[in-house]
Amino acid sequence: MGVPMSSASVDAIVKVGGSLITRKSEPMSADVEAMSEVSRALSRAGRLVVVHGGGSFGHSVALSRGLSSSGASRDAEGASATRLAMHELSTLFLRELSAAGLRPFLIHASRPDSAEFWDGAASLVRDLLGLGVTPVTHGDVGVTRGGFRIVGGDEICLRLAERLRPPRVVFLMDVPGVLRDPRDPSSYVEELDPDGARAMAAGLSGADATGGISAKLSFAASIADLGVDVYLVSGRSTPDVLKATAGGRPRGTMVRDR
Ligand code: IP8
């Protein structure tokens, strides 16, 4: 097989939260303005892999069909409908990334429980970066033993981080970090080590198809265990997006193994 000559390293894996680019209270409602704003910020960052979440597209369909990240389902209609919803969201977001000057190139997380699949995906990502495009993927409906399983974007970040070992993974959210009080945006935690993140995750609940903030913190802890710094910051603040992706210290929560 012919493989591109110039595969490249990754400066950051960035997860763009569904809560940022969709209106979570309204099924299938995109926030195109937010997509455009975050796309402009990302176009100024380094060599990225972009992963986006499902928001009011993937989660509303998955939940209505009983699909989740924690078990396999044989609901062919539900799996197809959920993937279609993600496809629609992704198309809108890729258009904005493209309008901002990036060259997004979509790939899928189709076999989330196969190590060989992720090895291949990581190698493809390196080649795509070497070819001058920005690999983009999203929380998806994967195929596993026993049927379909939702694979969240946060889980995808972990699987890629294990193989690509970027200096940092950035979670862009609609709040400025992990909040002690969900009603107070200024109550974000500045820094956690992996055990602290796991302890916090245990006290929180997950209300969506992939476990919400609780699962996000657990994945952040596993990524930090690899020696990769994790930032959870507001995707609405361009200076913080730039600092988080370029190696500065943004406002928000950092999860780091010390
Ligand atoms: O928002 C969810 O991805 P996430 C994807 O990153 C689906 O957890 C299909 C619900």
PDB file of C-alpha atoms and ligand atoms in Angstrom:
ATOM      1  CA  MET A   1       0.000   0.000   0.000  1.00  0.00           C
ATOM      2  CA  GLY A   2       1.310   3.461  -0.847  1.00  0.00           C
ATOM      3  CA  VAL A   3       1.699   5.541   2.292  1.00  0.00           C
ATOM      4  CA  PRO A   4       2.295   9.313   2.187  1.00  0.00           C
ATOM      5  CA  MET A   5       5.952  10.189   2.808  1.00  0.00           C
ATOM      6  CA  SER A   6       5.447  12.987   5.285  1.00  0.00           C
ATOM      7  CA  SER A   7       3.386  11.936   8.260  1.00  0.00           C
ATOM      8  CA  ALA A   8       3.334  14.626  10.949  1.00  0.00           C
ATOM      9  CA  SER A   9       3.030  15.040  14.708  1.00  0.00           C
ATOM     10  CA  VAL A  10       0.067  16.589  16.502  1.00  0.00           C
ATOM     11  CA  ASP A  11       0.181  19.800  18.560  1.00  0.00           C
ATOM     12  CA  ALA A  12      -3.170  19.168  20.248  1.00  0.00           C
ATOM     13  CA  ILE A  13      -6.269  17.028  20.117  1.00  0.00           C
ATOM     14  CA  VAL A  14      -9.246  19.358  20.553  1.00  0.00           C
ATOM     15  CA  LYS A  15     -12.683  18.138  21.542  1.00  0.00           C
ATOM     16  CA  VAL A  16     -15.350  20.671  20.600  1.00  0.00           C
ATOM     17  CA  GLY A  17     -18.242  19.949  22.936  1.00  0.00           C
ATOM     18  CA  GLY A  18     -21.715  19.419  21.552  1.00  0.00           C
ATOM     19  CA  SER A  19     -22.947  21.846  24.209  1.00  0.00           C
ATOM     20  CA  LEU A  20     -20.904  24.535  22.475  1.00  0.00           C
ATOM     21  CA  ILE A  21     -22.022  24.033  18.869  1.00  0.00           C
ATOM     22  CA  THR A  22     -25.667  23.021  19.379  1.00  0.00           C
ATOM     23  CA  ARG A  23     -28.562  24.250  21.477  1.00  0.00           C
ATOM     24  CA  LYS A  24     -28.916  21.336  23.849  1.00  0.00           C
ATOM     25  CA  SER A  25     -32.478  22.193  24.924  1.00  0.00           C
ATOM     26  CA  GLU A  26     -33.851  21.918  21.361  1.00  0.00           C
ATOM     27  CA  PRO A  27     -33.470  18.646  19.393  1.00  0.00           C
ATOM     28  CA  MET A  28     -31.451  18.948  16.156  1.00  0.00           C
ATOM     29  CA  SER A  29     -30.655  22.619  16.656  1.00  0.00           C
ATOM     30  CA  ALA A  30     -27.208  23.846  15.603  1.00  0.00           C
ATOM     31  CA  ASP A  31     -25.571  27.024  16.873  1.00  0.00           C
ATOM     32  CA  VAL A  32     -23.900  28.028  13.618  1.00  0.00           C
ATOM     33  CA  GLU A  33     -22.617  31.295  15.068  1.00  0.00           C
ATOM     34  CA  ALA A  34     -20.791  29.401  17.833  1.00  0.00           C
ATOM     35  CA  MET A  35     -19.436  26.967  15.220  1.00  0.00           C
ATOM     36  CA  SER A  36     -18.108  29.856  13.194  1.00  0.00           C
ATOM     37  CA  GLU A  37     -16.507  31.569  16.196  1.00  0.00           C
ATOM     38  CA  VAL A  38     -14.748  28.443  17.465  1.00  0.00           C
ATOM     39  CA  SER A  39     -13.662  27.577  13.899  1.00  0.00           C
ATOM     40  CA  ARG A  40     -11.988  30.983  13.539  1.00  0.00           C
ATOM     41  CA  ALA A  41     -10.139  30.431  16.838  1.00  0.00           C
ATOM     42  CA  LEU A  42      -9.024  26.929  15.768  1.00  0.00           C
ATOM     43  CA  SER A  43      -7.793  28.231  12.412  1.00  0.00           C
ATOM     44  CA  ARG A  44      -5.188  30.234  14.365  1.00  0.00           C
ATOM     45  CA  ALA A  45      -3.976  27.241  16.398  1.00  0.00           C
ATOM     46  CA  GLY A  46      -1.252  24.723  15.430  1.00  0.00           C
ATOM     47  CA  ARG A  47      -1.563  21.218  13.950  1.00  0.00           C
ATOM     48  CA  LEU A  48      -4.777  19.888  15.401  1.00  0.00           C
ATOM     49  CA  VAL A  49      -6.954  16.840  15.421  1.00  0.00           C
ATOM     50  CA  VAL A  50     -10.540  18.016  15.936  1.00  0.00           C
ATOM     51  CA  VAL A  51     -13.182  15.819  17.580  1.00  0.00           C
ATOM     52  CA  HIS A  52     -16.713  17.118  18.033  1.00  0.00           C
ATOM     53  CA  GLY A  53     -19.568  16.003  20.241  1.00  0.00           C
ATOM     54  CA  GLY A  54     -23.184  15.163  19.550  1.00  0.00           C
ATOM     55  CA  GLY A  55     -25.121  17.832  21.439  1.00  0.00           C
ATOM     56  CA  SER A  56     -28.784  18.058  20.523  1.00  0.00           C
ATOM     57  CA  PHE A  57     -28.194  15.976  17.368  1.00  0.00           C
ATOM     58  CA  GLY A  58     -26.599  12.665  18.385  1.00  0.00           C
ATOM     59  CA  HIS A  59     -27.737  12.567  21.992  1.00  0.00           C
ATOM     60  CA  SER A  60     -31.397  13.316  21.388  1.00  0.00           C
ATOM     61  CA  VAL A  61     -31.710  10.528  18.806  1.00  0.00           C
ATOM     62  CA  ALA A  62     -29.514   8.050  20.730  1.00  0.00           C
ATOM     63  CA  LEU A  63     -31.417   8.582  23.990  1.00  0.00           C
ATOM     64  CA  SER A  64     -34.802   8.230  22.301  1.00  0.00           C
ATOM     65  CA  ARG A  65     -33.659   4.864  20.884  1.00  0.00           C
ATOM     66  CA  GLY A  66     -31.978   3.585  24.030  1.00  0.00           C
ATOM     67  CA  LEU A  67     -28.498   3.655  22.474  1.00  0.00           C
ATOM     68  CA  SER A  68     -25.595   4.474  24.785  1.00  0.00           C
ATOM     69  CA  SER A  69     -21.866   4.093  25.312  1.00  0.00           C
ATOM     70  CA  SER A  70     -22.306   1.473  28.009  1.00  0.00           C
ATOM     71  CA  GLY A  71     -23.797  -1.448  26.085  1.00  0.00           C
ATOM     72  CA  ALA A  72     -24.446  -2.881  22.650  1.00  0.00           C
ATOM     73  CA  SER A  73     -27.774  -2.532  20.855  1.00  0.00           C
ATOM     74  CA  ARG A  74     -29.147  -4.330  17.819  1.00  0.00           C
ATOM     75  CA  ASP A  75     -31.517  -1.490  16.931  1.00  0.00           C
ATOM     76  CA  ALA A  76     -30.539  -1.041  13.278  1.00  0.00           C
ATOM     77  CA  GLU A  77     -33.021   1.769  12.709  1.00  0.00           C
ATOM     78  CA  GLY A  78     -31.860   3.670  15.808  1.00  0.00           C
ATOM     79  CA  ALA A  79     -28.200   3.222  14.909  1.00  0.00           C
ATOM     80  CA  SER A  80     -28.762   4.462  11.386  1.00  0.00           C
ATOM     81  CA  ALA A  81     -30.862   7.433  12.559  1.00  0.00           C
ATOM     82  CA  THR A  82     -28.266   8.434  15.172  1.00  0.00           C
ATOM     83  CA  ARG A  83     -25.445   8.271  12.647  1.00  0.00           C
ATOM     84  CA  LEU A  84     -27.477  10.332  10.208  1.00  0.00           C
ATOM     85  CA  ALA A  85     -28.050  12.990  12.898  1.00  0.00           C
ATOM     86  CA  MET A  86     -24.285  13.113  13.545  1.00  0.00           C
ATOM     87  CA  HIS A  87     -23.657  13.337   9.827  1.00  0.00           C
ATOM     88  CA  GLU A  88     -25.940  16.370   9.584  1.00  0.00           C
ATOM     89  CA  LEU A  89     -24.253  18.102  12.522  1.00  0.00           C
ATOM     90  CA  SER A  90     -20.819  17.281  11.202  1.00  0.00           C
ATOM     91  CA  THR A  91     -21.587  18.675   7.762  1.00  0.00           C
ATOM     92  CA  LEU A  92     -22.612  22.003   9.301  1.00  0.00           C
ATOM     93  CA  PHE A  93     -19.493  22.154  11.471  1.00  0.00           C
ATOM     94  CA  LEU A  94     -17.114  21.115   8.688  1.00  0.00           C
ATOM     95  CA  ARG A  95     -18.516  23.902   6.524  1.00  0.00           C
ATOM     96  CA  GLU A  96     -17.663  26.445   9.232  1.00  0.00           C
ATOM     97  CA  LEU A  97     -14.186  24.971   9.766  1.00  0.00           C
ATOM     98  CA  SER A  98     -13.647  25.208   6.045  1.00  0.00           C
ATOM     99  CA  ALA A  99     -14.961  28.792   5.846  1.00  0.00           C
ATOM    100  CA  ALA A 100     -12.476  29.716   8.595  1.00  0.00           C
ATOM    101  CA  GLY A 101      -9.593  28.523   6.397  1.00  0.00           C
ATOM    102  CA  LEU A 102      -9.007  25.027   7.751  1.00  0.00           C
ATOM    103  CA  ARG A 103      -9.076  21.999   5.449  1.00  0.00           C
ATOM    104  CA  PRO A 104     -11.192  19.585   7.484  1.00  0.00           C
ATOM    105  CA  PHE A 105     -11.058  15.917   6.511  1.00  0.00           C
ATOM    106  CA  LEU A 106     -13.649  13.700   8.187  1.00  0.00           C
ATOM    107  CA  ILE A 107     -12.881  10.220   9.484  1.00  0.00           C
ATOM    108  CA  HIS A 108     -15.118   7.899  11.535  1.00  0.00           C
ATOM    109  CA  ALA A 109     -14.744   6.002  14.799  1.00  0.00           C
ATOM    110  CA  SER A 110     -16.389   2.860  13.499  1.00  0.00           C
ATOM    111  CA  ARG A 111     -14.899   0.066  15.662  1.00  0.00           C
ATOM    112  CA  PRO A 112     -14.367   1.656  19.070  1.00  0.00           C
ATOM    113  CA  ASP A 113     -13.429  -1.561  20.881  1.00  0.00           C
ATOM    114  CA  SER A 114     -10.737  -2.705  18.445  1.00  0.00           C
ATOM    115  CA  ALA A 115      -7.112  -1.803  19.219  1.00  0.00           C
ATOM    116  CA  GLU A 116      -6.206  -2.478  15.564  1.00  0.00           C
ATOM    117  CA  PHE A 117      -8.844  -0.014  14.430  1.00  0.00           C
ATOM    118  CA  TRP A 118      -7.340   2.743  16.606  1.00  0.00           C
ATOM    119  CA  ASP A 119      -3.791   1.895  15.513  1.00  0.00           C
ATOM    120  CA  GLY A 120      -4.929   2.374  11.924  1.00  0.00           C
ATOM    121  CA  ALA A 121      -6.826   5.564  12.757  1.00  0.00           C
ATOM    122  CA  ALA A 122      -3.777   7.082  14.482  1.00  0.00           C
ATOM    123  CA  SER A 123      -1.562   6.263  11.530  1.00  0.00           C
ATOM    124  CA  LEU A 124      -4.147   7.764   9.149  1.00  0.00           C
ATOM    125  CA  VAL A 125      -4.297  10.933  11.283  1.00  0.00           C
ATOM    126  CA  ARG A 126      -0.507  11.346  11.076  1.00  0.00           C
ATOM    127  CA  ASP A 127      -0.588  10.920   7.302  1.00  0.00           C
ATOM    128  CA  LEU A 128      -3.484  13.348   6.899  1.00  0.00           C
ATOM    129  CA  LEU A 129      -1.618  15.980   8.901  1.00  0.00           C
ATOM    130  CA  GLY A 130       1.430  15.414   6.724  1.00  0.00           C
ATOM    131  CA  LEU A 131      -0.758  15.987   3.685  1.00  0.00           C
ATOM    132  CA  GLY A 132      -1.928  19.356   4.999  1.00  0.00           C
ATOM    133  CA  VAL A 133      -5.500  18.632   6.059  1.00  0.00           C
ATOM    134  CA  THR A 134      -7.053  18.738   9.532  1.00  0.00           C
ATOM    135  CA  PRO A 135      -8.402  15.337  10.613  1.00  0.00           C
ATOM    136  CA  VAL A 136     -11.871  15.682  12.096  1.00  0.00           C
ATOM    137  CA  THR A 137     -13.931  13.002  13.767  1.00  0.00           C
ATOM    138  CA  HIS A 138     -16.929  12.973  16.091  1.00  0.00           C
ATOM    139  CA  GLY A 139     -18.802  11.023  18.715  1.00  0.00           C
ATOM    140  CA  ASP A 140     -20.335   8.250  16.680  1.00  0.00           C
ATOM    141  CA  VAL A 141     -22.228   4.985  16.430  1.00  0.00           C
ATOM    142  CA  GLY A 142     -19.641   2.247  16.386  1.00  0.00           C
ATOM    143  CA  VAL A 143     -19.914  -1.461  15.721  1.00  0.00           C
ATOM    144  CA  THR A 144     -18.851  -3.771  18.497  1.00  0.00           C
ATOM    145  CA  ARG A 145     -19.387  -7.357  19.580  1.00  0.00           C
ATOM    146  CA  GLY A 146     -23.133  -7.698  19.988  1.00  0.00           C
ATOM    147  CA  GLY A 147     -24.213  -4.715  17.915  1.00  0.00           C
ATOM    148  CA  PHE A 148     -23.976  -0.931  17.921  1.00  0.00           C
ATOM    149  CA  ARG A 149     -22.432   1.159  20.691  1.00  0.00           C
ATOM    150  CA  ILE A 150     -22.185   4.920  21.029  1.00  0.00           C
ATOM    151  CA  VAL A 151     -18.571   6.070  21.208  1.00  0.00           C
ATOM    152  CA  GLY A 152     -18.327   9.550  22.692  1.00  0.00           C
ATOM    153  CA  GLY A 153     -15.866  12.166  21.509  1.00  0.00           C
ATOM    154  CA  ASP A 154     -14.114  12.116  24.895  1.00  0.00           C
ATOM    155  CA  GLU A 155     -13.422   8.391  24.540  1.00  0.00           C
ATOM    156  CA  ILE A 156     -12.104   9.031  21.021  1.00  0.00           C
ATOM    157  CA  CYS A 157      -9.708  11.640  22.474  1.00  0.00           C
ATOM    158  CA  LEU A 158      -8.322   9.024  24.885  1.00  0.00           C
ATOM    159  CA  ARG A 159      -7.862   6.369  22.192  1.00  0.00           C
ATOM    160  CA  LEU A 160      -6.061   8.823  19.894  1.00  0.00           C
ATOM    161  CA  ALA A 161      -3.997  10.347  22.738  1.00  0.00           C
ATOM    162  CA  GLU A 162      -2.761   6.856  23.694  1.00  0.00           C
ATOM    163  CA  ARG A 163      -1.291   6.488  20.231  1.00  0.00           C
ATOM    164  CA  LEU A 164      -0.446  10.030  19.094  1.00  0.00           C
ATOM    165  CA  ARG A 165       0.872  11.295  22.473  1.00  0.00           C
ATOM    166  CA  PRO A 166       0.204  14.980  21.753  1.00  0.00           C
ATOM    167  CA  PRO A 167       1.519  17.521  24.282  1.00  0.00           C
ATOM    168  CA  ARG A 168      -2.062  18.375  25.224  1.00  0.00           C
ATOM    169  CA  VAL A 169      -5.719  17.497  24.855  1.00  0.00           C
ATOM    170  CA  VAL A 170      -8.201  20.352  25.070  1.00  0.00           C
ATOM    171  CA  PHE A 171     -11.891  20.048  25.877  1.00  0.00           C
ATOM    172  CA  LEU A 172     -13.830  23.103  24.706  1.00  0.00           C
ATOM    173  CA  MET A 173     -17.071  23.500  26.599  1.00  0.00           C
ATOM    174  CA  ASP A 174     -19.848  26.046  27.090  1.00  0.00           C
ATOM    175  CA  VAL A 175     -18.589  26.764  30.634  1.00  0.00           C
ATOM    176  CA  PRO A 176     -15.108  27.908  31.689  1.00  0.00           C
ATOM    177  CA  GLY A 177     -13.969  24.648  33.308  1.00  0.00           C
ATOM    178  CA  VAL A 178     -15.156  22.015  35.758  1.00  0.00           C
ATOM    179  CA  LEU A 179     -17.500  23.901  38.076  1.00  0.00           C
ATOM    180  CA  ARG A 180     -17.842  23.286  41.820  1.00  0.00           C
ATOM    181  CA  ASP A 181     -21.255  24.958  41.625  1.00  0.00           C
ATOM    182  CA  PRO A 182     -22.972  24.365  38.252  1.00  0.00           C
ATOM    183  CA  ARG A 183     -24.838  27.692  38.611  1.00  0.00           C
ATOM    184  CA  ASP A 184     -21.666  29.715  39.124  1.00  0.00           C
ATOM    185  CA  PRO A 185     -19.282  29.924  36.113  1.00  0.00           C
ATOM    186  CA  SER A 186     -16.593  31.514  38.295  1.00  0.00           C
ATOM    187  CA  SER A 187     -16.457  28.422  40.534  1.00  0.00           C
ATOM    188  CA  TYR A 188     -14.226  26.422  38.183  1.00  0.00           C
ATOM    189  CA  VAL A 189     -11.511  24.198  39.637  1.00  0.00           C
ATOM    190  CA  GLU A 190      -8.047  25.412  38.563  1.00  0.00           C
ATOM    191  CA  GLU A 191      -6.127  22.146  38.706  1.00  0.00           C
ATOM    192  CA  LEU A 192      -6.732  18.472  39.406  1.00  0.00           C
ATOM    193  CA  ASP A 193      -4.480  15.458  39.363  1.00  0.00           C
ATOM    194  CA  PRO A 194      -5.905  12.263  37.824  1.00  0.00           C
ATOM    195  CA  ASP A 195      -7.064  10.889  41.190  1.00  0.00           C
ATOM    196  CA  GLY A 196      -8.718  14.204  42.061  1.00  0.00           C
ATOM    197  CA  ALA A 197     -10.490  14.186  38.688  1.00  0.00           C
ATOM    198  CA  ARG A 198     -11.704  10.611  39.298  1.00  0.00           C
ATOM    199  CA  ALA A 199     -12.921  11.500  42.780  1.00  0.00           C
ATOM    200  CA  MET A 200     -14.861  14.462  41.373  1.00  0.00           C
ATOM    201  CA  ALA A 201     -16.262  12.304  38.553  1.00  0.00           C
ATOM    202  CA  ALA A 202     -17.610   9.828  41.109  1.00  0.00           C
ATOM    203  CA  GLY A 203     -19.715  12.568  42.709  1.00  0.00           C
ATOM    204  CA  LEU A 204     -21.264  13.795  39.460  1.00  0.00           C
ATOM    205  CA  SER A 205     -23.946  12.273  37.274  1.00  0.00           C
ATOM    206  CA  GLY A 206     -24.124  11.796  33.518  1.00  0.00           C
ATOM    207  CA  ALA A 207     -27.401  12.720  31.879  1.00  0.00           C
ATOM    208  CA  ASP A 208     -26.614  11.996  28.231  1.00  0.00           C
ATOM    209  CA  ALA A 209     -25.845   8.966  26.046  1.00  0.00           C
ATOM    210  CA  THR A 210     -22.126   9.026  26.904  1.00  0.00           C
ATOM    211  CA  GLY A 211     -22.019   9.917  30.607  1.00  0.00           C
ATOM    212  CA  GLY A 212     -21.771  13.731  30.536  1.00  0.00           C
ATOM    213  CA  ILE A 213     -19.280  15.624  32.708  1.00  0.00           C
ATOM    214  CA  SER A 214     -18.654  12.620  34.957  1.00  0.00           C
ATOM    215  CA  ALA A 215     -17.393  10.484  32.062  1.00  0.00           C
ATOM    216  CA  LYS A 216     -15.501  13.470  30.654  1.00  0.00           C
ATOM    217  CA  LEU A 217     -13.548  13.815  33.913  1.00  0.00           C
ATOM    218  CA  SER A 218     -12.776  10.083  33.971  1.00  0.00           C
ATOM    219  CA  PHE A 219     -11.460  10.233  30.401  1.00  0.00           C
ATOM    220  CA  ALA A 220      -9.495  13.385  31.257  1.00  0.00           C
ATOM    221  CA  ALA A 221      -7.908  11.479  34.169  1.00  0.00           C
ATOM    222  CA  SER A 222      -6.935   8.569  31.896  1.00  0.00           C
ATOM    223  CA  ILE A 223      -5.428  10.976  29.356  1.00  0.00           C
ATOM    224  CA  ALA A 224      -3.461  12.742  32.125  1.00  0.00           C
ATOM    225  CA  ASP A 225      -2.219   9.306  33.290  1.00  0.00           C
ATOM    226  CA  LEU A 226      -0.420   9.106  29.922  1.00  0.00           C
ATOM    227  CA  GLY A 227       1.557  12.239  30.833  1.00  0.00           C
ATOM    228  CA  VAL A 228      -0.549  14.359  28.452  1.00  0.00           C
ATOM    229  CA  ASP A 229      -1.828  17.657  29.920  1.00  0.00           C
ATOM    230  CA  VAL A 230      -5.587  18.140  29.696  1.00  0.00           C
ATOM    231  CA  TYR A 231      -7.367  21.492  29.665  1.00  0.00           C
ATOM    232  CA  LEU A 232     -11.103  21.977  30.084  1.00  0.00           C
ATOM    233  CA  VAL A 233     -11.892  25.522  29.006  1.00  0.00           C
ATOM    234  CA  SER A 234     -14.599  27.724  27.520  1.00  0.00           C
ATOM    235  CA  GLY A 235     -14.833  27.404  23.748  1.00  0.00           C
ATOM    236  CA  ARG A 236     -16.421  30.853  23.681  1.00  0.00           C
ATOM    237  CA  SER A 237     -13.196  32.568  24.710  1.00  0.00           C
ATOM    238  CA  THR A 238     -10.777  32.817  21.775  1.00  0.00           C
ATOM    239  CA  PRO A 239      -7.795  33.813  23.984  1.00  0.00           C
ATOM    240  CA  ASP A 240      -8.333  30.736  26.158  1.00  0.00           C
ATOM    241  CA  VAL A 241      -8.777  28.458  23.121  1.00  0.00           C
ATOM    242  CA  LEU A 242      -5.496  29.781  21.722  1.00  0.00           C
ATOM    243  CA  LYS A 243      -3.624  29.460  25.017  1.00  0.00           C
ATOM    244  CA  ALA A 244      -4.950  25.936  25.590  1.00  0.00           C
ATOM    245  CA  THR A 245      -4.003  24.710  22.113  1.00  0.00           C
ATOM    246  CA  ALA A 246      -0.639  26.502  21.952  1.00  0.00           C
ATOM    247  CA  GLY A 247       0.757  25.613  25.359  1.00  0.00           C
ATOM    248  CA  GLY A 248      -0.063  28.665  27.463  1.00  0.00           C
ATOM    249  CA  ARG A 249      -2.074  28.550  30.662  1.00  0.00           C
ATOM    250  CA  PRO A 250      -5.698  29.298  29.815  1.00  0.00           C
ATOM    251  CA  ARG A 251      -8.428  30.171  32.269  1.00  0.00           C
ATOM    252  CA  GLY A 252     -10.107  26.881  33.153  1.00  0.00           C
ATOM    253  CA  THR A 253      -9.389  23.474  34.644  1.00  0.00           C
ATOM    254  CA  MET A 254      -6.131  21.680  34.035  1.00  0.00           C
ATOM    255  CA  VAL A 255      -5.817  17.938  34.729  1.00  0.00           C
ATOM    256  CA  ARG A 256      -2.207  16.942  35.051  1.00  0.00           C
ATOM    257  CA  ASP A 257      -0.214  14.069  36.467  1.00  0.00           C
ATOM    258  CA  ARG A 258       2.531  15.526  38.625  1.00  0.00           C
TER     259      ARG A 258
HETATM  260  O1  IP8 B   1     -21.132  14.290  22.649  1.00  0.00           O
HETATM  261  C1  IP8 B   1     -21.876  11.593  21.372  1.00  0.00           C
HETATM  262  O2  IP8 B   1     -20.612  12.159  21.435  1.00  0.00           O
HETATM  263  P1  IP8 B   1     -20.233  13.105  22.671  1.00  0.00           P
HETATM  264  C2  IP8 B   1     -22.172  10.964  20.027  1.00  0.00           C
HETATM  265  O3  IP8 B   1     -18.801  13.465  22.420  1.00  0.00           O
HETATM  266  C3  IP8 B   1     -23.537  10.429  19.877  1.00  0.00           C
HETATM  267  O4  IP8 B   1     -20.383  12.319  23.942  1.00  0.00           O
HETATM  268  C4  IP8 B   1     -23.792   9.701  18.636  1.00  0.00           C
HETATM  269  C5  IP8 B   1     -24.509  10.557  20.742  1.00  0.00           C
END
